GROMACS .gro file of C-alpha atoms in nm:
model
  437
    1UNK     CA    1  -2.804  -2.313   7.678
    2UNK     CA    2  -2.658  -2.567   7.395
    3UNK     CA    3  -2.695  -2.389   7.031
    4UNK     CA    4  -2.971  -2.647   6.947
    5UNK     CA    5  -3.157  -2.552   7.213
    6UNK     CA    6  -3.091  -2.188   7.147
    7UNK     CA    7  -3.185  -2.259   6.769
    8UNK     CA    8  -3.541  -2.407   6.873
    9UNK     CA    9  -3.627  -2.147   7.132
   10UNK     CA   10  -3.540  -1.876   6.906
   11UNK     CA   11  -3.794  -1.986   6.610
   12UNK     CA   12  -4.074  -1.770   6.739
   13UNK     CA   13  -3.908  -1.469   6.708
   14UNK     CA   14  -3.799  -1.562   6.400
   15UNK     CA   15  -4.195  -1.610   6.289
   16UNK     CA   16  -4.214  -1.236   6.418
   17UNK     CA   17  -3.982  -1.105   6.160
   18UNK     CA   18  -4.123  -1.348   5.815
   19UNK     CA   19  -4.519  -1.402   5.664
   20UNK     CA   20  -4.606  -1.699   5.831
   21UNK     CA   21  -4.895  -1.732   5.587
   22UNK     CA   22  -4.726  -1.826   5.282
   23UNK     CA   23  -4.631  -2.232   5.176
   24UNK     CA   24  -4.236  -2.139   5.221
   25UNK     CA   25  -4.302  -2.040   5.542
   26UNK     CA   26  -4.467  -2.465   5.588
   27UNK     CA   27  -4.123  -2.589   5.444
   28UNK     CA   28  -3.995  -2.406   5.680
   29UNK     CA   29  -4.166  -2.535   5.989
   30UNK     CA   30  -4.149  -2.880   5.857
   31UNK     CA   31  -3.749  -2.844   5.831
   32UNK     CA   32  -3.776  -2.723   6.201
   33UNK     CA   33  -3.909  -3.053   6.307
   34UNK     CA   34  -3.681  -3.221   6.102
   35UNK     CA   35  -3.380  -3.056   6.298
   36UNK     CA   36  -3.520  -3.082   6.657
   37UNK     CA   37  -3.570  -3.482   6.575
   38UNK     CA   38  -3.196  -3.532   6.403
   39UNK     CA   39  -3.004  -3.253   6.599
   40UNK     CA   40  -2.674  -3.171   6.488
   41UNK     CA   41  -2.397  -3.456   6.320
   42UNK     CA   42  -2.217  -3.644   6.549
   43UNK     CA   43  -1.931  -3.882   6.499
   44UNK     CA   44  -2.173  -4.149   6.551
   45UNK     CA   45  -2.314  -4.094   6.177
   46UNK     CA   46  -2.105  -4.242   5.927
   47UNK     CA   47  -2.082  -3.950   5.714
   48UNK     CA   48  -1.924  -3.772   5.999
   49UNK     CA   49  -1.706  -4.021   6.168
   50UNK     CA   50  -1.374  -3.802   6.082
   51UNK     CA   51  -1.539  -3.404   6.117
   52UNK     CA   52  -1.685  -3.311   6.474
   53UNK     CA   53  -1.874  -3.005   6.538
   54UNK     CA   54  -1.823  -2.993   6.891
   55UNK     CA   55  -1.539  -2.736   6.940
   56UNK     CA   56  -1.758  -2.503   6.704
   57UNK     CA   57  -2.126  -2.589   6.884
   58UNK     CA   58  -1.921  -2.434   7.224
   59UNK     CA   59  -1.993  -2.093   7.118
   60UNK     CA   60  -2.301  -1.852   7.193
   61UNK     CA   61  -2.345  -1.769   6.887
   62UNK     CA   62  -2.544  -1.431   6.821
   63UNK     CA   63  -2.859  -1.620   6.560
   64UNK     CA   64  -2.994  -1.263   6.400
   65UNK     CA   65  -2.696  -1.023   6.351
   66UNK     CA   66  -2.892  -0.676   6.305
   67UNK     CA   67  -2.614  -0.443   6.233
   68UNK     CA   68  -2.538  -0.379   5.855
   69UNK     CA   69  -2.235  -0.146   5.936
   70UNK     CA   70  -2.108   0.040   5.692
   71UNK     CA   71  -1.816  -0.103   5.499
   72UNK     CA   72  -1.595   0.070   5.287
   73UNK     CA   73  -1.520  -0.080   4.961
   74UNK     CA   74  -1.180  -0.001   5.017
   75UNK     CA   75  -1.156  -0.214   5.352
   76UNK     CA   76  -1.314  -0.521   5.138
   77UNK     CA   77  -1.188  -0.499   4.784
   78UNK     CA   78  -0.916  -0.748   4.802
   79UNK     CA   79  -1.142  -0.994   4.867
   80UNK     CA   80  -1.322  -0.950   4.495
   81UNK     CA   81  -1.159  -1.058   4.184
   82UNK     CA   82  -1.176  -0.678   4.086
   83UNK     CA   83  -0.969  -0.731   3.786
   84UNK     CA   84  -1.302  -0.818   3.584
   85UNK     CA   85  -1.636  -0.643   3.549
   86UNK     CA   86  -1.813  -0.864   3.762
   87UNK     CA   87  -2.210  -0.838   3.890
   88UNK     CA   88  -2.140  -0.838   4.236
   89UNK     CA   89  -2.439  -0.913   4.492
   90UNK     CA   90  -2.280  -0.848   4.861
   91UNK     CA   91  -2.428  -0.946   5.223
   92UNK     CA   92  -2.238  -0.803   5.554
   93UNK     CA   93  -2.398  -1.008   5.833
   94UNK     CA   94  -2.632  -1.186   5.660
   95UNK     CA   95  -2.805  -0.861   5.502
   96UNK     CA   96  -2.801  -0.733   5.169
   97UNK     CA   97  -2.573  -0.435   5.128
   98UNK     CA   98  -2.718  -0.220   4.806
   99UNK     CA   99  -2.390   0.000   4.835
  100UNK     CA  100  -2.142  -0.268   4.817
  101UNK     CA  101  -2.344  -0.499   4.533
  102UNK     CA  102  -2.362  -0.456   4.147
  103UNK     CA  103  -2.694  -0.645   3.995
  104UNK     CA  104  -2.802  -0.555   3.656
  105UNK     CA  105  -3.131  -0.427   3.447
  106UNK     CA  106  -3.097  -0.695   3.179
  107UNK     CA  107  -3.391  -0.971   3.131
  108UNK     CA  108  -3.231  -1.198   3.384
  109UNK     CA  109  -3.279  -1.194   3.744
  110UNK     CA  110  -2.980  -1.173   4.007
  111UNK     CA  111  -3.137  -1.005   4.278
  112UNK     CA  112  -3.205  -1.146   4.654
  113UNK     CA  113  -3.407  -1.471   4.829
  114UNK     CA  114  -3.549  -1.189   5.016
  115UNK     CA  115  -3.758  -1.067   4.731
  116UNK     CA  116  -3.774  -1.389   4.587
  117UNK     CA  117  -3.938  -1.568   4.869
  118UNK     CA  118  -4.197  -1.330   4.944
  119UNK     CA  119  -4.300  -1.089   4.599
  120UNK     CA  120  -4.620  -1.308   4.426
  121UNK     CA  121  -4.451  -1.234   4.094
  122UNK     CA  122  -4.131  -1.518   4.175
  123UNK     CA  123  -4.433  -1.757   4.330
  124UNK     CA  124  -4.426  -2.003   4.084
  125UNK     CA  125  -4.030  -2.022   3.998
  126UNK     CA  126  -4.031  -2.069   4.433
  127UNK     CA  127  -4.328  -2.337   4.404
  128UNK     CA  128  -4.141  -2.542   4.134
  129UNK     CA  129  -3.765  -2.487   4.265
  130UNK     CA  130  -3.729  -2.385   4.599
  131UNK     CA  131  -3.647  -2.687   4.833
  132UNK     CA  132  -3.681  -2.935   4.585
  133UNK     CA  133  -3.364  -3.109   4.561
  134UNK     CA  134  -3.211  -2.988   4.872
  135UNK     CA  135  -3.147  -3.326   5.071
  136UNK     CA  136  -3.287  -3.237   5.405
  137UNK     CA  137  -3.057  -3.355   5.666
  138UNK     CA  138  -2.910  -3.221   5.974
  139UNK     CA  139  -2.778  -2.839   5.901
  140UNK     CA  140  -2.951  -2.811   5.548
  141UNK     CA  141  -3.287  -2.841   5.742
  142UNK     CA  142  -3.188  -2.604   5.992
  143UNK     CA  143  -3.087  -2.363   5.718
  144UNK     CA  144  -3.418  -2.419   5.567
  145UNK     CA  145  -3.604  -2.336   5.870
  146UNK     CA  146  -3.427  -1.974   5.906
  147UNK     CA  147  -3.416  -1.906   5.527
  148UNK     CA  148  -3.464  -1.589   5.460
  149UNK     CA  149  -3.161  -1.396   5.259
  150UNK     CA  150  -2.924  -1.482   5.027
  151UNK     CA  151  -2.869  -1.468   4.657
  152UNK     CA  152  -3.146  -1.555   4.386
  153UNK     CA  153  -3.030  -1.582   4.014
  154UNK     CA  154  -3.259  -1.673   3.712
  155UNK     CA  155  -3.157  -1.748   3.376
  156UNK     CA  156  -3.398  -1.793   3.126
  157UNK     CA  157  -3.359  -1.963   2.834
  158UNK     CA  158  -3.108  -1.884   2.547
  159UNK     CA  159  -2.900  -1.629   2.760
  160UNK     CA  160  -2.520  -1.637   2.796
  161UNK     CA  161  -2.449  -1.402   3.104
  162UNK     CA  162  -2.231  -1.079   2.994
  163UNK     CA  163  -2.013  -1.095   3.341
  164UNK     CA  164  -1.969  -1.332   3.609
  165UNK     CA  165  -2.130  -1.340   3.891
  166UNK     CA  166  -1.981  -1.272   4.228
  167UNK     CA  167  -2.159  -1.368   4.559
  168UNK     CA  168  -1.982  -1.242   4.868
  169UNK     CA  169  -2.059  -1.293   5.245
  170UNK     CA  170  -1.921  -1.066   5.483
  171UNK     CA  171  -1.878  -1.124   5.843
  172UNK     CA  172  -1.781  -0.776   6.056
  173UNK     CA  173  -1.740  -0.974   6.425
  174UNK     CA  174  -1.984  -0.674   6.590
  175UNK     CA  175  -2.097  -0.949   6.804
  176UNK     CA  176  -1.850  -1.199   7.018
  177UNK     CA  177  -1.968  -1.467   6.799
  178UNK     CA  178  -2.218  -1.496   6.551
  179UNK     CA  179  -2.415  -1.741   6.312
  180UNK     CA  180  -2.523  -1.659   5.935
  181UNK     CA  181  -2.736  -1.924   5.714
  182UNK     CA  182  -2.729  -1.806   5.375
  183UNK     CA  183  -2.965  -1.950   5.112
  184UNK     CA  184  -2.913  -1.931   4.740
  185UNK     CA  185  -3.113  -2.024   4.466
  186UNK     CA  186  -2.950  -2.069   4.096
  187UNK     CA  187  -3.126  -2.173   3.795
  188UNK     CA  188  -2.997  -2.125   3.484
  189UNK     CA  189  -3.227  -2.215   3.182
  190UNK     CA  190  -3.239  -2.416   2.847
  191UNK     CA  191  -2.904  -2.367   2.665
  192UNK     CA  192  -2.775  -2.070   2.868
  193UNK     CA  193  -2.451  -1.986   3.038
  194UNK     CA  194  -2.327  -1.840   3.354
  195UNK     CA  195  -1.997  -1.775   3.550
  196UNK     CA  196  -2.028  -1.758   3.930
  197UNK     CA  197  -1.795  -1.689   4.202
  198UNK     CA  198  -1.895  -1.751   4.589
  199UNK     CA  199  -1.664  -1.641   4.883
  200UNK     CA  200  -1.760  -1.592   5.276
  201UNK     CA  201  -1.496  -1.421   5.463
  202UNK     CA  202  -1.474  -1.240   5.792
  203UNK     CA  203  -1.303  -0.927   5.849
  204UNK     CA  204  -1.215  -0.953   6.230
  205UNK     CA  205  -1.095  -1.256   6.443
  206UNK     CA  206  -1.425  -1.307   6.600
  207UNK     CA  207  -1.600  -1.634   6.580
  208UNK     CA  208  -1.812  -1.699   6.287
  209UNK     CA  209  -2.004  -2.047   6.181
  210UNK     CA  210  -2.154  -2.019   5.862
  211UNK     CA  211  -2.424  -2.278   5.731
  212UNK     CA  212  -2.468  -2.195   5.369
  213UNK     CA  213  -2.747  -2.413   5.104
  214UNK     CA  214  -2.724  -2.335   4.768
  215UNK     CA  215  -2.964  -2.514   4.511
  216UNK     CA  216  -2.850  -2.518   4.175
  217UNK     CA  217  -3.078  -2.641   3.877
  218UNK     CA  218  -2.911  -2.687   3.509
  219UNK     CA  219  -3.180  -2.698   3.228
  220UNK     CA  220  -3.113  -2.867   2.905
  221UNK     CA  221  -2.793  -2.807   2.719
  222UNK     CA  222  -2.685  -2.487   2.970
  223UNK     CA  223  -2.349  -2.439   3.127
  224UNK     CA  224  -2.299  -2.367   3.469
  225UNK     CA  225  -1.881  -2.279   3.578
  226UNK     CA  226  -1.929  -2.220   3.984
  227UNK     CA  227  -1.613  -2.161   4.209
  228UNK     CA  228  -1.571  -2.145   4.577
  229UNK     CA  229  -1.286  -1.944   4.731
  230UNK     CA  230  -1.217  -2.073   5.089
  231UNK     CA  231  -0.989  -1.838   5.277
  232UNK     CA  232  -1.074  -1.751   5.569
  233UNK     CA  233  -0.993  -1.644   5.918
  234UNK     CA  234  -0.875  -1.906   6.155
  235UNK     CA  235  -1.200  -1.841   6.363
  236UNK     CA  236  -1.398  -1.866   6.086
  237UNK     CA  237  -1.606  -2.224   6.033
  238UNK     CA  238  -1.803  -2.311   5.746
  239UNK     CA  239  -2.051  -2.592   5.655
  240UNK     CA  240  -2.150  -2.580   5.266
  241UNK     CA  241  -2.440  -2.741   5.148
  242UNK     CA  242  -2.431  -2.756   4.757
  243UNK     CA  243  -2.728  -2.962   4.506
  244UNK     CA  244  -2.717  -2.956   4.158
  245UNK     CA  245  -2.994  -3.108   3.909
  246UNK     CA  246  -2.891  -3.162   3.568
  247UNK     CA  247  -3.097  -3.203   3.283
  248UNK     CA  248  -3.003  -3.356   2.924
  249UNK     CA  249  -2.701  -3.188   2.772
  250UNK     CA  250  -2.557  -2.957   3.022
  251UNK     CA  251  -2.224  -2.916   3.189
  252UNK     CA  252  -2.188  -2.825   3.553
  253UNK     CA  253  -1.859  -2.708   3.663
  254UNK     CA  254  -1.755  -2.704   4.041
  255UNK     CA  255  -1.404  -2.625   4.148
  256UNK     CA  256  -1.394  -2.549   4.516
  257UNK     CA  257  -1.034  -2.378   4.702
  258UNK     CA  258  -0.993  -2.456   5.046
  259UNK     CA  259  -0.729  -2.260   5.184
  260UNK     CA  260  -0.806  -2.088   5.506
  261UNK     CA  261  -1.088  -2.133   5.766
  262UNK     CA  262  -1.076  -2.331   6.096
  263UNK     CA  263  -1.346  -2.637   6.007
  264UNK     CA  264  -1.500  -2.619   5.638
  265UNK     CA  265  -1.711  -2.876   5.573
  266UNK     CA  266  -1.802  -2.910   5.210
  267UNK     CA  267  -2.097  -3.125   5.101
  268UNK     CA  268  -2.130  -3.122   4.714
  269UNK     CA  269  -2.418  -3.320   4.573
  270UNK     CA  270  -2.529  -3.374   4.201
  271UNK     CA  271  -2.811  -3.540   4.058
  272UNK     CA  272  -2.809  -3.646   3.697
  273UNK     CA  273  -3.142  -3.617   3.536
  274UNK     CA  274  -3.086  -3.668   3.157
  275UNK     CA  275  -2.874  -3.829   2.908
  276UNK     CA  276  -2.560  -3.683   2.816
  277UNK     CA  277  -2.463  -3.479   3.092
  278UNK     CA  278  -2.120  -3.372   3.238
  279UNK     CA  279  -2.041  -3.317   3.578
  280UNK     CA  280  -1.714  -3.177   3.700
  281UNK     CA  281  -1.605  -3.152   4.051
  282UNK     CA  282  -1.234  -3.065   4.091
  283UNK     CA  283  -1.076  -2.907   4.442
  284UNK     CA  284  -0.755  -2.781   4.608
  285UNK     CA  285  -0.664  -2.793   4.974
  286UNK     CA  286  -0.378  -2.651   5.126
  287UNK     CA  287  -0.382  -2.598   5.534
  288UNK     CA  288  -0.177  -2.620   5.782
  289UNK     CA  289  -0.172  -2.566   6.217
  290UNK     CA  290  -0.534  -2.716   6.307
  291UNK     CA  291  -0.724  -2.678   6.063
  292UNK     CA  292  -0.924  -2.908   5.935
  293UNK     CA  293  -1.134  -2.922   5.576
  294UNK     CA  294  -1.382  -3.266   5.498
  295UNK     CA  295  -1.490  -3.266   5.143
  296UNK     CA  296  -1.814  -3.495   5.088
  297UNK     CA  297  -1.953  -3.525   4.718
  298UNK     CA  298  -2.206  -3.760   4.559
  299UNK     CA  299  -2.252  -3.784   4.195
  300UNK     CA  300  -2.576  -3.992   4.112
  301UNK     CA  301  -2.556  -4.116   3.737
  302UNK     CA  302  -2.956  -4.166   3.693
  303UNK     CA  303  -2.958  -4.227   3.277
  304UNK     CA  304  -2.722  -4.302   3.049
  305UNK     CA  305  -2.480  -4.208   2.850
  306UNK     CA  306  -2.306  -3.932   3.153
  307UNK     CA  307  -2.017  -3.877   3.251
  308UNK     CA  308  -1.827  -3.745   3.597
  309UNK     CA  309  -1.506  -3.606   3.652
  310UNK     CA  310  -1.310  -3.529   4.001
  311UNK     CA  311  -1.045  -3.447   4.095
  312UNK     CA  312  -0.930  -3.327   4.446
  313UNK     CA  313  -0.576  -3.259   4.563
  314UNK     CA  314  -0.493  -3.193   4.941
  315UNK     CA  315  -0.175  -3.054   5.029
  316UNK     CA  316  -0.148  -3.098   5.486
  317UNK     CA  317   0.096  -2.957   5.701
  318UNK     CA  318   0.186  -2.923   6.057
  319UNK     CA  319  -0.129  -3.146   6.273
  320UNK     CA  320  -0.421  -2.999   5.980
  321UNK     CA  321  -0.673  -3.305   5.946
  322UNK     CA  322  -0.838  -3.357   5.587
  323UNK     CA  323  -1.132  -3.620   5.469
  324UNK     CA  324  -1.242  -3.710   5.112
  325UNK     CA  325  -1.558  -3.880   5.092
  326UNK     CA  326  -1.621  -3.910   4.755
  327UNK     CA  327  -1.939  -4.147   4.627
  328UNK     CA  328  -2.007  -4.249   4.296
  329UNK     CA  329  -2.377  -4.382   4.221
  330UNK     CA  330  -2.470  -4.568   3.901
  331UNK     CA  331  -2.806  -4.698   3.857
  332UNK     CA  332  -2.951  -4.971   3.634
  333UNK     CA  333  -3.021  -4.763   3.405
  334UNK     CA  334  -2.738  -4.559   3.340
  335UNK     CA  335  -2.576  -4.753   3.074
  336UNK     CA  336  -2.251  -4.591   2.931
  337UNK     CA  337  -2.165  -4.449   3.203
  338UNK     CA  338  -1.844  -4.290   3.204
  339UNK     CA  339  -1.711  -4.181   3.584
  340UNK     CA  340  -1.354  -4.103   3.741
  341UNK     CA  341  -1.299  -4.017   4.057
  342UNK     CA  342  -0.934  -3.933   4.176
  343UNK     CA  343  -0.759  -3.812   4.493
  344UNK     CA  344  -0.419  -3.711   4.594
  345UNK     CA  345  -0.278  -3.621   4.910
  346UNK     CA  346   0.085  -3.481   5.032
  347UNK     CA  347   0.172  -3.531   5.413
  348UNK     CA  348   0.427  -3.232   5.443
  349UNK     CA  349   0.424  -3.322   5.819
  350UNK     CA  350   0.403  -3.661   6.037
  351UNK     CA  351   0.142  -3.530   6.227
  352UNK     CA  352  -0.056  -3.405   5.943
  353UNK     CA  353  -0.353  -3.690   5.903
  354UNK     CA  354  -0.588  -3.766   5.590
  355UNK     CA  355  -0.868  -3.958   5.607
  356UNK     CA  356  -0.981  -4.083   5.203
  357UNK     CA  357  -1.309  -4.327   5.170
  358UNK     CA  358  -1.388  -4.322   4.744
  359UNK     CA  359  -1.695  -4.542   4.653
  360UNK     CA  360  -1.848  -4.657   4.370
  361UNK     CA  361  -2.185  -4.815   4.350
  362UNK     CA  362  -2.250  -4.966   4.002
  363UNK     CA  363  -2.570  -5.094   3.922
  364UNK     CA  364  -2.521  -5.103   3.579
  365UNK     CA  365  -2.295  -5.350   3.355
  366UNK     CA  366  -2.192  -5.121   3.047
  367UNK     CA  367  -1.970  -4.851   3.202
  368UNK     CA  368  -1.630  -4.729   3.220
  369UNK     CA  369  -1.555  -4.598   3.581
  370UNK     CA  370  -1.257  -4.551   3.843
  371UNK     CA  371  -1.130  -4.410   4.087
  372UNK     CA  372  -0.790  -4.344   4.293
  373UNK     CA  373  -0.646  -4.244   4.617
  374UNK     CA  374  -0.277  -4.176   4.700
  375UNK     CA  375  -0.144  -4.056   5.003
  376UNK     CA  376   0.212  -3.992   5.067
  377UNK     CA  377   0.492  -3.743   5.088
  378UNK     CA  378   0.709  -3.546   4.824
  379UNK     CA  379   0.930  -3.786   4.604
  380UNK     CA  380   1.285  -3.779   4.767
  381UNK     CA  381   1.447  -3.823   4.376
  382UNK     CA  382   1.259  -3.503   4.250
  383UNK     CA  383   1.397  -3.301   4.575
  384UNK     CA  384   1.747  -3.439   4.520
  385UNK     CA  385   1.749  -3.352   4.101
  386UNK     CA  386   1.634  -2.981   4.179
  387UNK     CA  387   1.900  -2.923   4.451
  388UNK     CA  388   2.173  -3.127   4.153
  389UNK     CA  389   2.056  -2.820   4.025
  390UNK     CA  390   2.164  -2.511   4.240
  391UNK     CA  391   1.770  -2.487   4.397
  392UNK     CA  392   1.741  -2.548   4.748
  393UNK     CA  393   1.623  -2.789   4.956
  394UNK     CA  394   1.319  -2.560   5.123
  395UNK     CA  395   1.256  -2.390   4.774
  396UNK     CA  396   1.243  -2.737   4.612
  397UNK     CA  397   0.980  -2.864   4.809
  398UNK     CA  398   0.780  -2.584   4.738
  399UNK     CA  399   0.790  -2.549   4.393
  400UNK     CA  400   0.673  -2.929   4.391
  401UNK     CA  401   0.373  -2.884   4.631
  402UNK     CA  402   0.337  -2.603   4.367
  403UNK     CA  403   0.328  -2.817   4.067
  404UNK     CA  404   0.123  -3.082   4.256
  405UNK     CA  405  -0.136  -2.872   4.340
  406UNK     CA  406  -0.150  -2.633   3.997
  407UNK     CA  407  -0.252  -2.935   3.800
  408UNK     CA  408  -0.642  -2.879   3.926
  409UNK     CA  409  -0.617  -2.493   3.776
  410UNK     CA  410  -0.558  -2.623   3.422
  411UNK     CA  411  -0.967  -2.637   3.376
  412UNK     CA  412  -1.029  -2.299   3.561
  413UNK     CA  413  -1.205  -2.119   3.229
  414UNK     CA  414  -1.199  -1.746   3.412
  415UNK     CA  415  -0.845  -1.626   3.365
  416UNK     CA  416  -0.865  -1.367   3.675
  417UNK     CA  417  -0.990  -1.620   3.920
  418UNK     CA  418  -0.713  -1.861   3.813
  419UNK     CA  419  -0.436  -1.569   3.856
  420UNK     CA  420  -0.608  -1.500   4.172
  421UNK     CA  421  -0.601  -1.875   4.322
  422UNK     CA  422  -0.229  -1.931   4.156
  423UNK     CA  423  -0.155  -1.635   4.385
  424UNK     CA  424  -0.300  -1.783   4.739
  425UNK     CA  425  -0.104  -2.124   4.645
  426UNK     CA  426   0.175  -1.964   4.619
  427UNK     CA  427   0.156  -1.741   4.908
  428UNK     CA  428   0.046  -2.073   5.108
  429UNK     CA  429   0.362  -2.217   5.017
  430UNK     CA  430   0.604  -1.937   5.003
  431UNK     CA  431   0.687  -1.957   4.645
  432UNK     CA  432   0.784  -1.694   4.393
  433UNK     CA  433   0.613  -1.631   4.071
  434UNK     CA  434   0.597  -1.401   3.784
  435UNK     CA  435   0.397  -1.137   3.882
  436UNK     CA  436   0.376  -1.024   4.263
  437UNK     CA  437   0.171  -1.141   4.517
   0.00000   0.00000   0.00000
């Protein structure tokens, strides 16, 4: 049976186990029908003319992992940035793990879509939030048919977060294969602040595909710093589904590390909604054998006076495949707008392939906006000044991928997270630094 199929047939069981009498569970239905008409991407869509699924559809994938087994913290801790106090909220298959997690008693809420979705007291933040930006395409209306866990966090207004925020999925391979749709929910009121760190990561070699939606909504004049760590096994494949809505004033921050994994496909979408807003998407991607990461992102400049920043750098080695889609909207009325879009790529090998589309779609007259692409290999004079000076030829071409690619860390505000990612470049390239790996 193909995995859509599977996905369809399985729905009623899936009633068995949620309140079918609740309005979430009529988005849900709704998103059903909106999957069993589109299916899943093919090449055929634009948007995926350089990313098939097909290789990763193959698989009979286990839809409703039961098993929470029990996980040691020991056997996971390297995958947290334990070297900060951190609230950590922690799934293993898809469920909530209560020993693993760390949520807090203060007046904000970072606690599970679980509760959220179906305790009457977090109706009306659901009514007014929940699946209201989310573009509803192919896998983020398949993930919003099966929504049922993942990680709620509520702000209110006038808060600065004490400790970031760490979200972590865990995959244990107790079936062959298995499938896991988290959903998260993030809003983060009126001149408030939060830090949040997202990783998925499986701890065996079996196959995982993850289809992750996560709805972010920035009040006036708040701050939102989000990071993605992308390291996982080579069996591993992960589609992320990320909306923001800004209001007037506020910064969103979105830096997103693509290191490990078999197919990551990251779709990154924000929607200005107010005047002086900043939105900040910056990435890294370093892979190598197969592999093959597609980063989609869509800034839409809806009022004026906003600006955009990103800035992704892909490092591709060996026959790895890479895609940067990045789109740029302006509208009529978004005068003053200010947007830059820029993307670099090194080809460490001849097979290695990178496919770059930037766009920009101005509407508007009275705006400052650009964008770049390189693509290329390592600069032949730098490699021939280091080894001039004693440093060899391998080590040389390192330490430059190194520099190339450290330039993105320079606006990582969390100090630990931008040891921790300075350490997985390095170890991706085999250079030395000054404190061990």
């Amino acid at each position: 049976m193909e995995l859509k199929d599977k996905l369809l047939s399985s729905y009623v069981a899936f009633e068995n186990r949620v309140d079918t009498n609740t309005d979430v569970h009529e988005i849900r239905s709704e998103a059903l029908e909106n999957f069993e008409e589109l299916g899943f991407p093919t090449r055929k869509l634009e948007a995926w003319k350089y990313t098939s699924l097909n290789s990763v559809l193959k698989q009979d994938y286990s839809l409703f992992p039961d098993r929470v087994e029990a996980i040691e913290l020991a056997d996971v801790k390297k995958y947290f940035i334990h070297e900060i106090d951190a609230y950590k909220v922690v799934f293993i298959n898809g469920k909530y793990s209560s020993f693993l997690s760390q949520t807090t008693h203060e007046h904000y809420d970072v606690c599970l879509m679980s509760s959220a979705l179906t305790n009457a007291k977090y109706k009306p933040v659901i009514d007014k939030y929940f699946n209201k930006v989310a573009k509803q395409d192919n896998l983020t209306s398949l993930n919003t048919a099966f929504a049922t866990e993942g990680a709620y966090i509520n702000i209110p207004k006038n808060t600065e977060v004490k400790k970031p925020i760490q979200i972590l999925n865990f995959t244990t391979g107790s079936e062959a294969a298995s499938m896991i749709q988290p959903r998260n929910l993030i809003i983060v009121g009126e001149n408030s602040q939060v830090q949040i760190i997202e990783r998925h990561q499986s701890l065996t070699s079996n196959a995982v595909l993850t289809n992750v939606v996560t709805e972010i909504f920035a009040d006036k004049a708040s701050n939102v710093d989000y990071y993605k760590i992308q390291n996982d096994e080579i069996t591993a494949s992960l589609v992320d589904n990320s909306y923001i809505e800004q209001q007037s004033n506020s910064v969103v921050s979105v830096h997103t590390f693509s290191f490990g994994g078999n197919i990551t496909r990251n779709n990154l979408n924000f929607y200005q909604k107010g005047e002086h807003i900043d939105s900040i998407l910056k990435g890294i991607t370093i892979i190598e054998g197969k592999q093959h990461v597609d980063h989609h992102t869509l800034v839409h400049h809806i009022e004026p006076n906003c600006e955009s920043h990103q800035d992704y750098k892909g490092i591709y080695d060996e026959r790895s495949t890479g895609v940067f889609n990045g789109k740029v909207i302006v509208e009529k009325e978004a005068q003053k707008t200010n947007a830059y879009q820029q993307n670099n790529n090194v080809l460490v090998s001849d097979k290695a392939t990178i496919n770059a589309k930037p766009q920009l779609e101005i509407f508007a007259d009275d705006v400052k906006c650009s964008h770049g692409c390189t693509i290329g290999q390592l600069d032949d004079d730098a490699l021939f000044y280091m080894q001039q000076r004693g440093i060899p030829q391998k080590e040389g071409r390192a330490l430059l991928m190194f520099a190339f690619a450290n330039t993105v860390l320079e606006s990582v505000k969390i100090p630990e997270v931008k040891q921790r990612i300075t350490k997985l470049i390095a170890k991706k390239l085999n250079v030395k630094v000054g404190f061990d790996l």
